[in-house]
Structures are given as structure tokens and as C-alpha cells.
CSV table of C-alpha atoms in Angstrom, one decimal:
chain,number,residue,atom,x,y,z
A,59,UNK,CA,108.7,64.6,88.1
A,60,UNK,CA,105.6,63.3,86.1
A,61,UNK,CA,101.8,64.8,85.3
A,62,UNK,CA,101.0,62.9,88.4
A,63,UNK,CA,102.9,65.6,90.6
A,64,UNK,CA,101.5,68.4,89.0
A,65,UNK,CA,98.1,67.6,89.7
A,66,UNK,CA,97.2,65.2,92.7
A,67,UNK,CA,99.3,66.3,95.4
A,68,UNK,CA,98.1,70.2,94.6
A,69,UNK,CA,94.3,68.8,95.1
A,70,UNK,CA,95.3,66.5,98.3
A,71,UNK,CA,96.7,69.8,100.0
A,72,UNK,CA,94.4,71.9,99.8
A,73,UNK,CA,91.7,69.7,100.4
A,74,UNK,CA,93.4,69.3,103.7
A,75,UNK,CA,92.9,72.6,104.1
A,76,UNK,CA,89.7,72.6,103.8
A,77,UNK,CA,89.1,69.8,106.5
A,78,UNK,CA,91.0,72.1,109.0
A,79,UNK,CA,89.1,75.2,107.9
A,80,UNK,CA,85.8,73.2,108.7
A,81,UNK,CA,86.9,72.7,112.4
A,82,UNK,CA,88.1,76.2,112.9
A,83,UNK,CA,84.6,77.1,111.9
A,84,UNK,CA,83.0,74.3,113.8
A,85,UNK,CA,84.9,75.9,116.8
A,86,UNK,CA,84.3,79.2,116.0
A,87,UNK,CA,80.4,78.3,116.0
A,88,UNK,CA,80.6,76.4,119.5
A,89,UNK,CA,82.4,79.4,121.2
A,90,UNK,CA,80.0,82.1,119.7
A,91,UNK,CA,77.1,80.0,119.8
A,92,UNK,CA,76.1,80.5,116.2
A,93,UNK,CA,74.1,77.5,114.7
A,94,UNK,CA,76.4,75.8,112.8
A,95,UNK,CA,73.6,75.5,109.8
A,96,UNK,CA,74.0,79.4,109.5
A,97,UNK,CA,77.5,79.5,108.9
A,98,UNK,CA,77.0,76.8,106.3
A,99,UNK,CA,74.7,78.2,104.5
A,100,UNK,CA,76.1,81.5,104.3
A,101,UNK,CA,77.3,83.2,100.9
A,102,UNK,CA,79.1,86.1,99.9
A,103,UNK,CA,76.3,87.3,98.0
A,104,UNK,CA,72.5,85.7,97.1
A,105,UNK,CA,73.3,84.7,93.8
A,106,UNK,CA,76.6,82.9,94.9
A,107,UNK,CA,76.5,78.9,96.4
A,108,UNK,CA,76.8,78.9,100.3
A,109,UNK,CA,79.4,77.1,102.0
A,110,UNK,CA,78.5,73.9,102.2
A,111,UNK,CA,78.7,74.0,98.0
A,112,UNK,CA,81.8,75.4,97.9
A,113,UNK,CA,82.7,72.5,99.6
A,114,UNK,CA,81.3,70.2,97.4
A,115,UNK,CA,81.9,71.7,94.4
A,116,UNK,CA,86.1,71.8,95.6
A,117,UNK,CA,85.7,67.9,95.7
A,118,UNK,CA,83.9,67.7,92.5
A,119,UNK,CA,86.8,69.5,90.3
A,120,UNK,CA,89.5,67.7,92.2
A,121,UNK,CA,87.3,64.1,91.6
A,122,UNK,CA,86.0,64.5,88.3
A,123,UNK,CA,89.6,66.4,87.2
A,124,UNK,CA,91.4,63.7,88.0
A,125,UNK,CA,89.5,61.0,86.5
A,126,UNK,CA,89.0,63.0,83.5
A,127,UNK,CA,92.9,63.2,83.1
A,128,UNK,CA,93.2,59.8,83.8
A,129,UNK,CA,90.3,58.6,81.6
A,130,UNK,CA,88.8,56.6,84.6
A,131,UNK,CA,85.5,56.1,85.1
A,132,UNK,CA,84.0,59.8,86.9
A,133,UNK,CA,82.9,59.7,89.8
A,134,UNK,CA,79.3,61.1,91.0
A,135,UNK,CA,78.7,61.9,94.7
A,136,UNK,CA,75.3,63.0,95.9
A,137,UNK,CA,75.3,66.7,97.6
A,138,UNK,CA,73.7,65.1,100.7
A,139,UNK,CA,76.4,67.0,103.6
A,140,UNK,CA,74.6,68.7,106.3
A,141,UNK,CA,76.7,69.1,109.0
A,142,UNK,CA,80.6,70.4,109.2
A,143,UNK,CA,81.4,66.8,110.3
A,144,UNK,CA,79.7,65.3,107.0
A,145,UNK,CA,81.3,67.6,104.9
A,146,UNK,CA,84.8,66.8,106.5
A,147,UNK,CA,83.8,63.2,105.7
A,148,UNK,CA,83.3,64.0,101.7
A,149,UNK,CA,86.6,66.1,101.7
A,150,UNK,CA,88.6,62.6,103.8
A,151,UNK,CA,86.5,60.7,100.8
A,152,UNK,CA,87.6,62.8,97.9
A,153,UNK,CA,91.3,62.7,99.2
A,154,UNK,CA,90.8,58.9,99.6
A,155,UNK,CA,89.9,58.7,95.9
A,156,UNK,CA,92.3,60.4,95.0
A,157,UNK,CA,95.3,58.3,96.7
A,158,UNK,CA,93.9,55.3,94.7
A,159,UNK,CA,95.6,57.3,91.7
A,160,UNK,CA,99.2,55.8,90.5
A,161,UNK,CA,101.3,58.1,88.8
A,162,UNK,CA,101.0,55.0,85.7
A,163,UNK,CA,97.9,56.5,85.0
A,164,UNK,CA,99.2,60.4,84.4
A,165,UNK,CA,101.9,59.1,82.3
A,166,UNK,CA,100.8,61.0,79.2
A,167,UNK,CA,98.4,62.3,80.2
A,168,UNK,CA,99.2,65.6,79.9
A,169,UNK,CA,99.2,65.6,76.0
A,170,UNK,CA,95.8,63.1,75.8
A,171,UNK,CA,92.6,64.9,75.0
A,172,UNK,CA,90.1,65.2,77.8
A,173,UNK,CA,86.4,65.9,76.9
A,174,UNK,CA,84.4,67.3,79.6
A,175,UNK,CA,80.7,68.8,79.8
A,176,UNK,CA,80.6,72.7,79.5
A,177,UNK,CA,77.0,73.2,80.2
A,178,UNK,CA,73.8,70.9,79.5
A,179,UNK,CA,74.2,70.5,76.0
A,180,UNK,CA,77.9,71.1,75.0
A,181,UNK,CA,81.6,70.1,75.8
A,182,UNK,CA,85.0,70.9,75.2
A,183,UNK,CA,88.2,69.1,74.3
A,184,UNK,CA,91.0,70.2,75.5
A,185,UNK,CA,94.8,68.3,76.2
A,186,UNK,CA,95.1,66.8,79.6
A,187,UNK,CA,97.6,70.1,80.5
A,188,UNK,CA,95.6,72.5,79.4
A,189,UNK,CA,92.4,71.0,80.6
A,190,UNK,CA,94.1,71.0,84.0
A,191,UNK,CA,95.3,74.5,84.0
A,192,UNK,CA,92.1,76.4,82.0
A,193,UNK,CA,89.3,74.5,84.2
A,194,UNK,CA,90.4,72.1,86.7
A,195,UNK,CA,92.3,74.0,88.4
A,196,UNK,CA,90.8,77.4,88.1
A,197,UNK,CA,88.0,76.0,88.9
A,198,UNK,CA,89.4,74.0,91.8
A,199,UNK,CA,91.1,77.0,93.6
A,200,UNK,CA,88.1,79.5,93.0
A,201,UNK,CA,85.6,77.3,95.4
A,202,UNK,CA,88.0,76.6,97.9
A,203,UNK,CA,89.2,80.3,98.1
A,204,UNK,CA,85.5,81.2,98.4
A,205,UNK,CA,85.1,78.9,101.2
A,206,UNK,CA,87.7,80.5,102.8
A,207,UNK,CA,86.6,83.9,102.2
A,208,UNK,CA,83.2,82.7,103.2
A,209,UNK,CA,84.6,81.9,106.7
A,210,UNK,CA,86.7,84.9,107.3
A,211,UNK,CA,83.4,87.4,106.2
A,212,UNK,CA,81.8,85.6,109.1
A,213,UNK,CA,84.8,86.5,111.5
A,214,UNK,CA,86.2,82.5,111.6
A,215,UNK,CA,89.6,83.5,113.0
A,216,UNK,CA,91.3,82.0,109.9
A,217,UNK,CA,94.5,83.4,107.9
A,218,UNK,CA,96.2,82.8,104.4
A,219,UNK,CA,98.4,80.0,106.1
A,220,UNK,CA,94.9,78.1,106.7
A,221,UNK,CA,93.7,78.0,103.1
A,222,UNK,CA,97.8,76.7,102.5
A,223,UNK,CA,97.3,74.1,104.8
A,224,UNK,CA,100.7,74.9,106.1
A,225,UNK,CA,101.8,75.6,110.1
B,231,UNK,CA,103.8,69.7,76.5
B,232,UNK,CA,106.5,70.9,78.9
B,233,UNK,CA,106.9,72.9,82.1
B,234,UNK,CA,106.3,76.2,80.3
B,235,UNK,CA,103.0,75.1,79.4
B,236,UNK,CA,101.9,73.9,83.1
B,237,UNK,CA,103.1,77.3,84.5
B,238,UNK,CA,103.0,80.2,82.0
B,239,UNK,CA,99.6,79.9,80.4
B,240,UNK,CA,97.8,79.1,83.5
B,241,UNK,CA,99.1,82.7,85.2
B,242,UNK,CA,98.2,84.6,82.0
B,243,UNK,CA,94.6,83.2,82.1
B,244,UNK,CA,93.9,84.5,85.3
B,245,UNK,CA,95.5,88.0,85.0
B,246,UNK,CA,93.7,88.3,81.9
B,247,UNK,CA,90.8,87.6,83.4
B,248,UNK,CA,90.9,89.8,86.5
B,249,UNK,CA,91.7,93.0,84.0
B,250,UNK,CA,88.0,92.1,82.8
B,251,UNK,CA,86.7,91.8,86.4
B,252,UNK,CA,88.2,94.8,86.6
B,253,UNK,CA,86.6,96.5,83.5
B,254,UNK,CA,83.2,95.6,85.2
B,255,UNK,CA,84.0,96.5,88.4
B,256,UNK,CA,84.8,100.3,86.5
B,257,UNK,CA,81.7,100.1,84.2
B,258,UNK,CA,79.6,99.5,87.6
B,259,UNK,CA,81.2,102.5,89.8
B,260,UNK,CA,79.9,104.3,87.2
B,261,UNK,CA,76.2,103.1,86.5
B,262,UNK,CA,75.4,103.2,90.2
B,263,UNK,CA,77.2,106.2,91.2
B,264,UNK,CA,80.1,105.0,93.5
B,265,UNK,CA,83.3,106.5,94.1
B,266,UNK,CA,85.7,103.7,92.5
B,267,UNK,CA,88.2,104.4,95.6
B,268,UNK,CA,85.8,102.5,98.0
B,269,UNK,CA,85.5,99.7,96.0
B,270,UNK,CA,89.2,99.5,95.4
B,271,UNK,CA,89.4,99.8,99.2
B,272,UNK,CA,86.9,97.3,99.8
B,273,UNK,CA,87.3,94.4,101.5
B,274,UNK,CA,85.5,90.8,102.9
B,275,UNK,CA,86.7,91.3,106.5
B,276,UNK,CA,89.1,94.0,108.0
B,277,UNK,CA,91.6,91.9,108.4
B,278,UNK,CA,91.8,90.9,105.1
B,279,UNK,CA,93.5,93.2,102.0
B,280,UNK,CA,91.4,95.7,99.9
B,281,UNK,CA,90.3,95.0,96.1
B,282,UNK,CA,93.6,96.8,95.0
B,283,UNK,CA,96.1,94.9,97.4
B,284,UNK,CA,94.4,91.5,95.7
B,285,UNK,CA,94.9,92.3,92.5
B,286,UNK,CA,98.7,93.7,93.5
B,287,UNK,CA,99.3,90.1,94.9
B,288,UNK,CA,98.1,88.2,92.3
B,289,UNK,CA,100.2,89.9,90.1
B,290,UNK,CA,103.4,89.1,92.5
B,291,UNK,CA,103.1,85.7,92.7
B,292,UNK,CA,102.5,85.4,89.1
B,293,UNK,CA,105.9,87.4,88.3
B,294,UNK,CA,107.5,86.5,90.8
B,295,UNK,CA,106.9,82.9,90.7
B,296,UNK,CA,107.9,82.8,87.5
B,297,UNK,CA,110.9,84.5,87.9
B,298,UNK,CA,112.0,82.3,90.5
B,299,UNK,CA,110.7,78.9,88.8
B,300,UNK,CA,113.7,79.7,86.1
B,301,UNK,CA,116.3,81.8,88.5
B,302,UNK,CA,116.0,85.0,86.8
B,303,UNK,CA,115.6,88.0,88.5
B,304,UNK,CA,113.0,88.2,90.8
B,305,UNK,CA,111.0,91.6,89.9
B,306,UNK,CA,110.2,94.1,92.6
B,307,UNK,CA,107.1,96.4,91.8
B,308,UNK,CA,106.1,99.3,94.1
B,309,UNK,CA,102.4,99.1,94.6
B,310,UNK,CA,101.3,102.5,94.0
B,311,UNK,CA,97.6,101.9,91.5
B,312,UNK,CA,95.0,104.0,93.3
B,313,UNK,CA,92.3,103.4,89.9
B,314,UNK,CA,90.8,100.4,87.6
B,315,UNK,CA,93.2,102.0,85.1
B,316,UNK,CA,96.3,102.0,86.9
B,317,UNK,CA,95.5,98.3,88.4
B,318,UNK,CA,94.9,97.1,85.1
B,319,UNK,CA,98.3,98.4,83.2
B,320,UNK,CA,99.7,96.7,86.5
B,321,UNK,CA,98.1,93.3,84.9
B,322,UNK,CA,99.3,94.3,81.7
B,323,UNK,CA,102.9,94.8,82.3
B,324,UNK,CA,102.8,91.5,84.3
B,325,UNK,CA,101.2,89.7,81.2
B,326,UNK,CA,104.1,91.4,79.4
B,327,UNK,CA,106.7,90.5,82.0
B,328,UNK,CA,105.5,86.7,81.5
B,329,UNK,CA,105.2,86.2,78.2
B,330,UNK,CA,109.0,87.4,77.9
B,331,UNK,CA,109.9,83.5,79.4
B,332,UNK,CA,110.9,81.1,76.7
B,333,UNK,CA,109.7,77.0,77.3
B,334,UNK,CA,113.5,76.6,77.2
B,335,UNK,CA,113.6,78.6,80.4
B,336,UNK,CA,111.3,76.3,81.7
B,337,UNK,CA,113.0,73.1,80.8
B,338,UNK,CA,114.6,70.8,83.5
B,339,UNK,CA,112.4,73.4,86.0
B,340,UNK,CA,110.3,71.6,88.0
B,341,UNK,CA,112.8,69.3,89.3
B,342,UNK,CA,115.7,72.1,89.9
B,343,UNK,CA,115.9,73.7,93.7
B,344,UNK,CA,113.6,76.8,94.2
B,345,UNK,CA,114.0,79.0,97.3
B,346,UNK,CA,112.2,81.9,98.4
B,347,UNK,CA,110.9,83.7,101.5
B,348,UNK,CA,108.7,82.4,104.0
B,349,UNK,CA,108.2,85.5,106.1
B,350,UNK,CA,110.9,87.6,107.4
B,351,UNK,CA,114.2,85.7,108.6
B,352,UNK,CA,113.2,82.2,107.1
B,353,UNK,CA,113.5,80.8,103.5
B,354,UNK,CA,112.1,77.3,102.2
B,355,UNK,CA,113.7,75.3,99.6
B,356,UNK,CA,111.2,73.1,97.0
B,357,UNK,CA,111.8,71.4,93.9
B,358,UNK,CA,109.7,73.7,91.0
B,359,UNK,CA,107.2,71.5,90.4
B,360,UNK,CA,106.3,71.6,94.4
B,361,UNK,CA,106.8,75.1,94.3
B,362,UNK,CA,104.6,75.7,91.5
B,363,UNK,CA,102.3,73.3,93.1
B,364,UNK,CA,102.6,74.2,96.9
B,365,UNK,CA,103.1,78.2,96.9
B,366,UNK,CA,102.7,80.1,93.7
B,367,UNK,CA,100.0,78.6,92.2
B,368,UNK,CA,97.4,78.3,95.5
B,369,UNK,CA,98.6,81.9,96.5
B,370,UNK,CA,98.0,83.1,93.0
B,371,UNK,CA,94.3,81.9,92.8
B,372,UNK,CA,93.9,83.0,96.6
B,373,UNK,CA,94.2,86.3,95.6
B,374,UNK,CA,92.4,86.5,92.3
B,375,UNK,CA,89.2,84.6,93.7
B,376,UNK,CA,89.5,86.8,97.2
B,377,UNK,CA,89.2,89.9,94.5
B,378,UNK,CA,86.1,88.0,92.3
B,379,UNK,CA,84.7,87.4,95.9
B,380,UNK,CA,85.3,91.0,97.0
B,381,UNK,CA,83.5,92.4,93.5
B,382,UNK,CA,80.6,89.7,93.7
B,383,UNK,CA,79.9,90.6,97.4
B,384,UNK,CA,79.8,94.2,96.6
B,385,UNK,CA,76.9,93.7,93.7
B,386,UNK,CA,79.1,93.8,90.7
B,387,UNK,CA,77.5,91.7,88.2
B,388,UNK,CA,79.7,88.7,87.2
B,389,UNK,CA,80.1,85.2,87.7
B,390,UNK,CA,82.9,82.5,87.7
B,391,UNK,CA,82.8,82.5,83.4
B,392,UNK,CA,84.4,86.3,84.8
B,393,UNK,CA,86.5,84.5,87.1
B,394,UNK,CA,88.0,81.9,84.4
B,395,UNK,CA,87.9,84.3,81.8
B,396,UNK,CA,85.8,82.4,79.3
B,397,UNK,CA,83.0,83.6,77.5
């Protein structure tokens, strides 16, 4: 086991996830005929991001986390998704970007320091492990669960198992 | 770094972080005259568990994950907290419980067998680091952002600093 399985496969599943959560709700919408633009833009609370963010913002940790780790180059995606099947079309990117990893490029990683942007005018250093635990993946987890409970608020008929991405 | 430090710390964060989500969630009963029990009893969709059940469930898959990542004893708690107070000395003892595991516990983990219950009659077998990866860790921050979610929808004032526990 390396610092390669500790972090990409955990992004690639739930990402996966997320793709089938999308169709669930692009279902749901069809058979209730809700606009799909209203389920997207719907948030737990005003000052919270609607789905469609959460989206994007799940692909941005998983991304930018792993390039930090691996001191590649970060990616920057433009937050241009409008439709279910464009933001299906990110997460199928993301995981893309993510296969292009090699578990060479953890190797260590988990001890390197990792500098990342906390806010407009300040950034932290943390180690690669504990930059993965504190923020990536806290941060990771916290969208994507919100999606999720985005969805089920709406009455998606979506369980647990679906945010697992397991049958 | 070992496997102690990609499992141990990252639990501790969060639990220590929902006891402050918590804390709020108290202080605002309070300032806008609501009975605490229908928050705790609050949830994003009937189907779904209450505030209290959340928190409950993050703590299990925290202890318990851990237990099982090092074949110890796998903890059983009876979920009786009906207040802030009682779900945050839950929290507590669970911070305890954790930070009685030693790195060498942890050492040779995440490539030994784990097994554990997958509903009723059926148990899966991973390797500790898929475990970690695949079960305790996504179920862990299911439940803690579910909660955040729960509190943010219900007007508490907090945002994902709360959620990461960072100030």
C-alpha cells in the first residue's frame, strides 16, 4: 500500500457517486416535472452554494488535492456547468485527471510539504498527510455530502448506499 | 508518517469539531427561544436520521473503525443523549476512546484483512487501507456534514471553518 492508495481511489469513488446521484436527480426531475435548473440551484440554506457548486467545488479539492500532493502543476476549471449532463461531464473530467496520476508521483509524498492558499492573502504549509486529512479531504467529503443532502431535502429518492457509490 | 497518522488524527478533527457545532447549535436554542429537543430531532428529509442520530453515527464509525482497523475490540455504545450536553460527552469519550490507540497499533494496518458488517446476514472483507478508504472514512464525513447541513439549514450561524474545525 502507498500514499497513492490512500488518496486517489477515495476521490475516484465518490466522485462516481456523484455522477450517479446526478442521474437519479435528472430522473427524479423528468418524472416530477421539476425544471431541472431548480433542483440545481437549490441550497440547504441562502447563504450556503447550490448544487451545482457543490459539484464543482467536490472536483476542485479532489483536482487541486491531488496535484498539490503530487507538486504538479494545479489545475483551474472554469465553473461554466449548467445542466446535470455538463456537470456529469466535469465529474468524468476530474476522474480522468485523476487516472493520469501514477502512484511514482505519491511516493513520499506523504511527508513533503504542501503549500496551499487559505484565503486571498494567506497560505498554509502543512505535510502532504496531514494536508490530505485536515483539508483535502474534509473538505472533499463536506461538498459531496451536501450534494447529497441537497438532493434528498428535495425528495431525490436517494439513500446512504448512493453517496457510497456501492450496490 | 505512518498509518496512525492517516487514520487517527483525521477522526479527532472532525469530532472535535462537531462538539463546537454543537456548542452553537446550544448557544442558538437559547438566543432564539427554541426547545433544543426539536433541533436534536431535526432532520433534512423524513427519511433521513435526526441531528442526534448524526452525531451518534459519526461517532461509531470513528470508534468503531478504528477498533477494527487494529482488531481490537470493537466498542458498542447505547445511544441514549437526548441534550447538546449529553451528545457532546458522547464526542468526548469517543475522542478519549481514540486517542488510547498507539501508531504501533496501526503499523502493518492498512495492508492486514478488515471485516465487518454490511447489513444484517452479510460481512465484507477489505484490506485497511480500502477499508479506511472505502467505508469508515466516507461514512464518517457523511454523517458529520449531514449534521453541519442539518444545523445550517435550520439557521444556526456557522460555516465550513465550523465544519473543519479551524478558526
Amino acid at each position: 500500500m502507498s500514499f497513492y492508495d490512500a488518496s486517489v481511489p477515495a476521490f475516484l469513488q465518490i466522485l462516481g457517486a456523484l455522477s450517479g446521484l446526478l442521474t437519479k436527480a435528472e430522473t427524479h426531475c423528468a418524472a416530477k416535472n421539476i425544471q431541472p435548473d431548480v433542483l440545481l440551484a437549490s441550497r440547504l440554506y441562502p447563504d450556503m452554494f447550490p448544487l451545482s457548486r457543490q459539484i464543482q467545488l467536490a472536483c476542485d479539492f479532489a483536482a487541486k488535492g491531488c496535484a498539490r500532493l503530487t507538486h504538479s502543476e494545479v489545475p483551474s476549471t472554469p465553473d461554466t456547468e449548467k445542466t446535470f449532463a455538463e456537470l456529469r461531464q466535469r465529474l468524468a473530467k476530474t476522474s480522468d485527471y485523476l487516472k493520469t496520476f501514477k502512484p511514482a508521483q505519491f511516493e513520499g509524498a506523504e511527508g513533503r510539504d504542501v503549500t496551499f492558499p487559505a484565503g486571498p492573502e494567506r497560505t498554509i504549509t502543512l505535510k502532504g498527510q496531514e494536508f490530505l486529512n485536515r483539508f483535502a479531504f474534509p473538505n472533499f467529503y463536506f461538498h459531496a455530502a451536501i450534494a447529497h443532502g441537497i438532493l434528498r431535502h428535495n425528495g431525490v429518492e436517494i439513500g446512504k448506499r448512493d453517496f457510497l457509490g456501492v450496490s
